[in-house]
Amino acid sequence: MRVLFMMILMLVMAISGDAMPLQTKNTKKTSPGWLPLWSTNNNIDVPTRFLRDVDEANVGKIESGRSNDQERVGFPSVSQAIDKLAYKALLKMNTEPENIFNKLRFAEANVNLNNNPAFIQWLQYVLKYRAKNDNFGFSNDYLFDILRNAKPEAELVTLFQSLRQVPGMKDLADTMQKYMILSSASSHRLMNDVWLKSRETPKEVFNILGLRNVELENNPLFIQWLRYTQLYRSNTAFSDLQALTFLKEEQTLLGARLGVILQSMKGIPDINHLAQSMQTHLFRIWINDAHIKPQGFGYLLAIPYHDWRYILNLPKFDHKYATLEAYTLQYAADRGGEHALNEVRGLFANNHREAALVAAMKV
């Protein structure tokens, strides 16, 4: 009761006081990045006495959290209403979320953050803290660093996926999943496994990774999507053609560049087969439905330039040239059979590139 009385007393004092000016202590909290981040020029320490009361009263509950599911982990209180008052007071003082995270000892090895109501409350506080500071404060990359330093990778992968089911946390959870993939190669398989276990479709994973209307070439998130699609189709009825159709619908402005992107993916061993299959389906749509000859495809590849022949002078390893060669070979095979394919392939092998296109278009 004494602790509760002191808590309420401190809450009243905090709520009635004015927020103090803050100062940045760590530039990474405001560091820029290609994902949406926030910045702050404010920081304040929680009053020592207040956090000491919180700390001492809460340690026992946190440490017993894994052995007794009925115990609550959070501020010392008799109800969630008191927790809300505590966070309201801390927000009034513009207290940095990291200070609360540390004092509640969420980083302790025996504290599981997954499905932890106290941790959810803390994340809700993070969002309110940002809103109070006009979305300038406690950036997503700083939040991710705190969590990555606190918990093992496998635990975080599960945590971020489960957060998608918490009201108001889906966008934050998706952002954390993107950070995990971009920061750790060892998390890729873990992330795919948890998505598959959650029965996420390639369409949903595409949305999680934020791939709509973004550059796909050399994009590690797109590579992750292809890897997941390959895993998903081995467990569910989902064809390469379905994957291609979905991709075309989501990236309607790609045109011939989609062939180039898939060409670049063919150089990655574990997704080579999927990329090759999707590219073949794509080429056959253009060959059989759109009736586009290799020269016409060259024009499409050259956009916005008018003279497509410069592509023929590009190095053999250039993705744009390699795509034109692959399309020409596919055209020869589909229209002229094995004999035409061997003829065109031989011309390319002897570096007679334009002659190879002419031969293919004669079949």
mmCIF file of N, CA and C in Angstrom, residues 196-197 199-202 228-240 242-243:
data_model
loop_
_atom_site.group_PDB
_atom_site.id
_atom_site.type_symbol
_atom_site.label_atom_id
_atom_site.label_comp_id
_atom_site.label_asym_id
_atom_site.label_seq_id
_atom_site.Cartn_x
_atom_site.Cartn_y
_atom_site.Cartn_z
ATOM 1 N N LEU A 196 5.234 -18.740 -43.021
ATOM 2 C CA LEU A 196 4.601 -19.965 -43.504
ATOM 3 C C LEU A 196 3.738 -20.594 -42.414
ATOM 4 N N LYS A 197 4.234 -20.577 -41.190
ATOM 5 C CA LYS A 197 3.469 -21.110 -40.066
ATOM 6 C C LYS A 197 2.195 -20.304 -39.841
ATOM 7 N N ARG A 199 0.595 -18.929 -42.208
ATOM 8 C CA ARG A 199 -0.157 -19.076 -43.462
ATOM 9 C C ARG A 199 -0.315 -17.746 -44.200
ATOM 10 N N GLU A 200 0.729 -16.961 -44.166
ATOM 11 C CA GLU A 200 0.713 -15.710 -44.925
ATOM 12 C C GLU A 200 0.876 -16.029 -46.409
ATOM 13 N N THR A 201 0.068 -15.420 -47.246
ATOM 14 C CA THR A 201 0.176 -15.619 -48.687
ATOM 15 C C THR A 201 1.292 -14.743 -49.249
ATOM 16 N N PRO A 202 1.811 -15.071 -50.435
ATOM 17 C CA PRO A 202 2.788 -14.179 -51.068
ATOM 18 C C PRO A 202 2.260 -12.757 -51.218
ATOM 19 N N TYR A 228 10.387 -16.450 -50.292
ATOM 20 C CA TYR A 228 9.187 -16.912 -49.590
ATOM 21 C C TYR A 228 8.190 -17.519 -50.569
ATOM 22 N N THR A 229 8.026 -16.897 -51.729
ATOM 23 C CA THR A 229 7.108 -17.432 -52.742
ATOM 24 C C THR A 229 7.515 -18.840 -53.148
ATOM 25 N N GLN A 230 8.810 -19.060 -53.299
ATOM 26 C CA GLN A 230 9.311 -20.393 -53.644
ATOM 27 C C GLN A 230 9.000 -21.393 -52.540
ATOM 28 N N LEU A 231 9.174 -20.986 -51.285
ATOM 29 C CA LEU A 231 8.856 -21.858 -50.155
ATOM 30 C C LEU A 231 7.356 -22.109 -50.081
ATOM 31 N N TYR A 232 6.577 -21.058 -50.279
ATOM 32 C CA TYR A 232 5.117 -21.151 -50.177
ATOM 33 C C TYR A 232 4.550 -22.097 -51.234
ATOM 34 N N ARG A 233 5.038 -22.002 -52.460
ATOM 35 C CA ARG A 233 4.490 -22.823 -53.549
ATOM 36 C C ARG A 233 4.854 -24.292 -53.383
ATOM 37 N N SER A 234 5.908 -24.579 -52.600
ATOM 38 C CA SER A 234 6.260 -25.977 -52.349
ATOM 39 C C SER A 234 5.356 -26.605 -51.294
ATOM 40 N N ASN A 235 4.592 -25.780 -50.599
ATOM 41 C CA ASN A 235 3.688 -26.271 -49.555
ATOM 42 C C ASN A 235 2.215 -26.037 -49.888
ATOM 43 N N THR A 236 1.950 -25.206 -50.890
ATOM 44 C CA THR A 236 0.584 -24.830 -51.240
ATOM 45 C C THR A 236 0.450 -24.772 -52.758
ATOM 46 N N ALA A 237 -0.775 -24.913 -53.232
ATOM 47 C CA ALA A 237 -1.026 -24.831 -54.674
ATOM 48 C C ALA A 237 -0.925 -23.380 -55.134
ATOM 49 N N PHE A 238 0.283 -22.976 -55.502
ATOM 50 C CA PHE A 238 0.532 -21.612 -55.973
ATOM 51 C C PHE A 238 1.602 -21.696 -57.042
ATOM 52 N N SER A 239 1.229 -21.443 -58.292
ATOM 53 C CA SER A 239 2.135 -21.672 -59.417
ATOM 54 C C SER A 239 3.030 -20.474 -59.694
ATOM 55 N N ASP A 240 4.050 -20.721 -60.502
ATOM 56 C CA ASP A 240 4.936 -19.639 -60.939
ATOM 57 C C ASP A 240 4.161 -18.608 -61.755
ATOM 58 N N GLN A 242 1.005 -17.848 -61.384
ATOM 59 C CA GLN A 242 0.233 -17.041 -60.431
ATOM 60 C C GLN A 242 1.114 -15.975 -59.788
ATOM 61 N N ALA A 243 2.341 -16.347 -59.457
ATOM 62 C CA ALA A 243 3.278 -15.379 -58.875
ATOM 63 C C ALA A 243 3.554 -14.251 -59.860
#
